[in-house]
Amino acid sequence: MRQRVTNSHKGPYMPYYENVFIARQDISSAQIETITDSMVTLIDETGGRVSRREYWGVRSLAYRMQKNKKGHYVLLNFEAPSSTVLEMERQMRLNEDILRILTIKTDDLPEGPTVVLANRGEQSRYRDRPERNEGRAPRRPDSTEDAVAAKPASETSSEG
């Protein structure tokens, strides 16, 4: 007879999950909160526990989805029975405001802010990052004056 492994004092082992959903860009923040609250309530009612709930804001989509170019991104990290995940995904699929959902099983519940929230305050762009510019060819001069200045002295002097 096998013994059940437990990860808390509550009872049987519940797997950890990470869920990200994208909602339409034209709904309000209050509607996003309502959707998120209903999912958290569902998880809590079935004996699960939400450890992280993050709103990532309105972000551009990689491609158009149902005529939307942007969407509200929300992340939930939680532990719950698999039946709860199935019911949560069912309710999300029925909601017309939700464009995409992704739920994955994880090994643990992460601590601290996600990379998305940690990078939100940074305003650096690709060209401003010195670690990415190392090893690149120097910028090509745009004008003839820059071209003359860029040539070595041996080429510009006219000895002859």
Coordinates of C-alpha atoms in Angstrom, one line a residue:
M1 CA 0.0 0.0 0.0
R2 CA 1.4 3.4 -1.0
Q3 CA 1.4 6.3 1.3
R4 CA 0.2 9.7 0.0
V5 CA 2.7 12.5 0.0
T6 CA 1.5 15.8 1.5
N7 CA 2.9 19.2 1.0
S8 CA 1.0 20.9 3.8
H9 CA -0.9 20.1 6.9
K10 CA -4.2 20.4 5.1
G11 CA -4.4 16.9 3.7
P12 CA -3.5 15.2 0.4
Y13 CA -0.9 16.5 -2.0
M14 CA -2.2 19.2 -4.3
P15 CA -0.1 20.1 -7.4
Y16 CA 1.1 23.6 -8.1
Y17 CA -0.1 25.5 -11.2
E18 CA 0.7 28.7 -13.1
N19 CA -2.1 30.3 -15.1
V20 CA -1.8 33.2 -17.4
F21 CA -4.9 34.5 -19.2
I22 CA -5.3 37.3 -21.7
A23 CA -8.5 39.4 -21.8
R24 CA -9.7 41.8 -24.5
Q25 CA -8.2 45.2 -24.5
D26 CA -11.4 47.1 -24.5
I27 CA -12.8 45.9 -21.2
S28 CA -12.2 47.9 -18.0
S29 CA -9.8 47.2 -15.1
A30 CA -12.9 46.6 -12.9
Q31 CA -14.0 43.8 -15.3
I32 CA -10.5 42.3 -15.1
E33 CA -10.7 42.4 -11.3
T34 CA -14.1 40.7 -11.4
I35 CA -12.9 37.9 -13.6
T36 CA -9.8 37.4 -11.5
D37 CA -11.8 37.5 -8.3
S38 CA -14.1 34.8 -9.6
M39 CA -11.2 32.5 -10.5
V40 CA -9.6 33.1 -7.1
T41 CA -12.9 32.4 -5.3
L42 CA -13.3 29.1 -7.3
I43 CA -9.8 28.0 -6.3
D44 CA -10.5 28.9 -2.6
E45 CA -13.9 27.2 -2.5
T46 CA -12.4 23.9 -3.8
G47 CA -9.7 23.8 -1.1
G48 CA -6.9 25.3 -3.2
R49 CA -4.7 28.3 -2.3
V50 CA -3.6 31.2 -4.5
S51 CA -0.1 32.3 -3.7
R52 CA 0.4 35.0 -6.4
R53 CA -1.9 37.2 -8.3
E54 CA -0.4 39.7 -10.7
Y55 CA -1.9 42.1 -13.2
W56 CA 0.7 42.7 -15.9
G57 CA -1.3 45.5 -17.6
V58 CA -2.3 46.0 -21.3
R59 CA 0.4 44.6 -23.5
S60 CA 0.8 44.1 -27.3
L61 CA 0.0 40.7 -28.7
A62 CA 2.4 38.9 -31.0
Y63 CA -0.4 38.6 -33.5
R64 CA -4.0 39.6 -33.8
M65 CA -6.5 37.4 -31.9
Q66 CA -10.2 37.9 -32.5
K67 CA -9.5 41.4 -34.0
N68 CA -7.5 42.5 -30.9
K69 CA -3.9 43.8 -31.1
K70 CA -3.5 44.2 -27.3
G71 CA -4.8 42.5 -24.2
H72 CA -4.9 42.6 -20.4
Y73 CA -2.5 40.0 -19.0
V74 CA -3.1 38.3 -15.6
L75 CA -1.0 35.7 -13.8
L76 CA -2.2 33.3 -11.1
N77 CA 0.1 30.9 -9.1
F78 CA -1.8 28.4 -7.0
E79 CA -2.1 25.0 -5.6
A80 CA -5.4 23.1 -6.2
P81 CA -6.8 19.7 -7.2
S82 CA -6.8 19.0 -10.9
S83 CA -10.6 19.1 -11.0
T84 CA -10.4 22.7 -9.9
V85 CA -8.1 23.5 -12.9
L86 CA -10.5 21.8 -15.3
E87 CA -13.5 23.8 -13.9
M88 CA -11.5 27.1 -14.0
E89 CA -10.4 26.6 -17.6
R90 CA -14.0 25.7 -18.5
Q91 CA -15.3 28.9 -17.1
M92 CA -12.6 30.9 -18.8
R93 CA -13.4 29.4 -22.2
L94 CA -17.0 30.3 -21.7
N95 CA -16.2 33.9 -21.0
E96 CA -16.2 36.0 -24.2
D97 CA -13.8 38.6 -22.8
I98 CA -10.9 36.1 -22.4
L99 CA -8.9 35.6 -25.6
R100 CA -6.3 33.0 -24.4
I101 CA -5.5 30.9 -21.4
L102 CA -2.4 28.8 -20.5
T103 CA -2.2 26.7 -17.4
I104 CA 0.9 24.7 -16.6
K105 CA 1.8 22.4 -13.7
T106 CA 5.0 23.6 -11.9
D107 CA 7.3 22.0 -9.3
D108 CA 6.9 24.7 -6.7
L109 CA 5.2 28.1 -6.0
P110 CA 7.8 30.8 -6.8
E111 CA 8.4 33.6 -4.3
G112 CA 8.9 37.3 -5.1
P113 CA 7.8 39.3 -8.1
T114 CA 7.9 37.9 -11.6
V115 CA 10.3 39.1 -14.3
V116 CA 7.5 41.1 -15.9
L117 CA 6.9 43.2 -12.8
A118 CA 10.6 43.5 -12.0
N119 CA 11.3 44.9 -15.5
R120 CA 8.3 47.2 -15.5
G121 CA 10.2 50.1 -14.0
E122 CA 13.2 49.8 -16.3
Q123 CA 13.0 52.0 -19.4
S124 CA 16.1 50.6 -21.1
R125 CA 15.7 49.6 -24.7
Y126 CA 17.7 47.3 -26.9
R127 CA 20.1 50.0 -28.2
D128 CA 20.8 51.3 -24.7
R129 CA 22.1 48.0 -23.3
P130 CA 25.9 47.8 -23.5
E131 CA 26.0 44.1 -23.0
R132 CA 24.1 43.6 -26.2
N133 CA 26.1 46.1 -28.2
E134 CA 29.5 44.4 -27.5
G135 CA 30.9 42.5 -30.4
R136 CA 28.9 44.4 -33.0
A137 CA 30.5 46.1 -36.0
P138 CA 30.8 49.9 -35.5
R139 CA 28.1 52.1 -36.9
R140 CA 28.6 53.1 -40.5
P141 CA 29.1 56.8 -41.1
D142 CA 26.2 58.7 -42.6
S143 CA 27.8 61.6 -44.3
T144 CA 31.0 62.2 -46.2
E145 CA 32.5 64.4 -43.4
D146 CA 32.1 61.5 -41.0
A147 CA 33.6 59.1 -43.6
V148 CA 36.7 61.3 -43.9
A149 CA 37.0 61.6 -40.1
A150 CA 36.6 57.8 -39.8
K151 CA 39.5 57.0 -42.3
P152 CA 43.0 56.5 -40.8
A153 CA 45.4 59.3 -41.2
S154 CA 47.6 57.3 -43.7
E155 CA 44.7 57.1 -46.2
T156 CA 43.8 60.8 -46.0
S157 CA 47.2 62.3 -46.5
S158 CA 48.2 62.8 -50.1
E159 CA 51.8 61.9 -50.5
G160 CA 52.9 61.2 -53.8

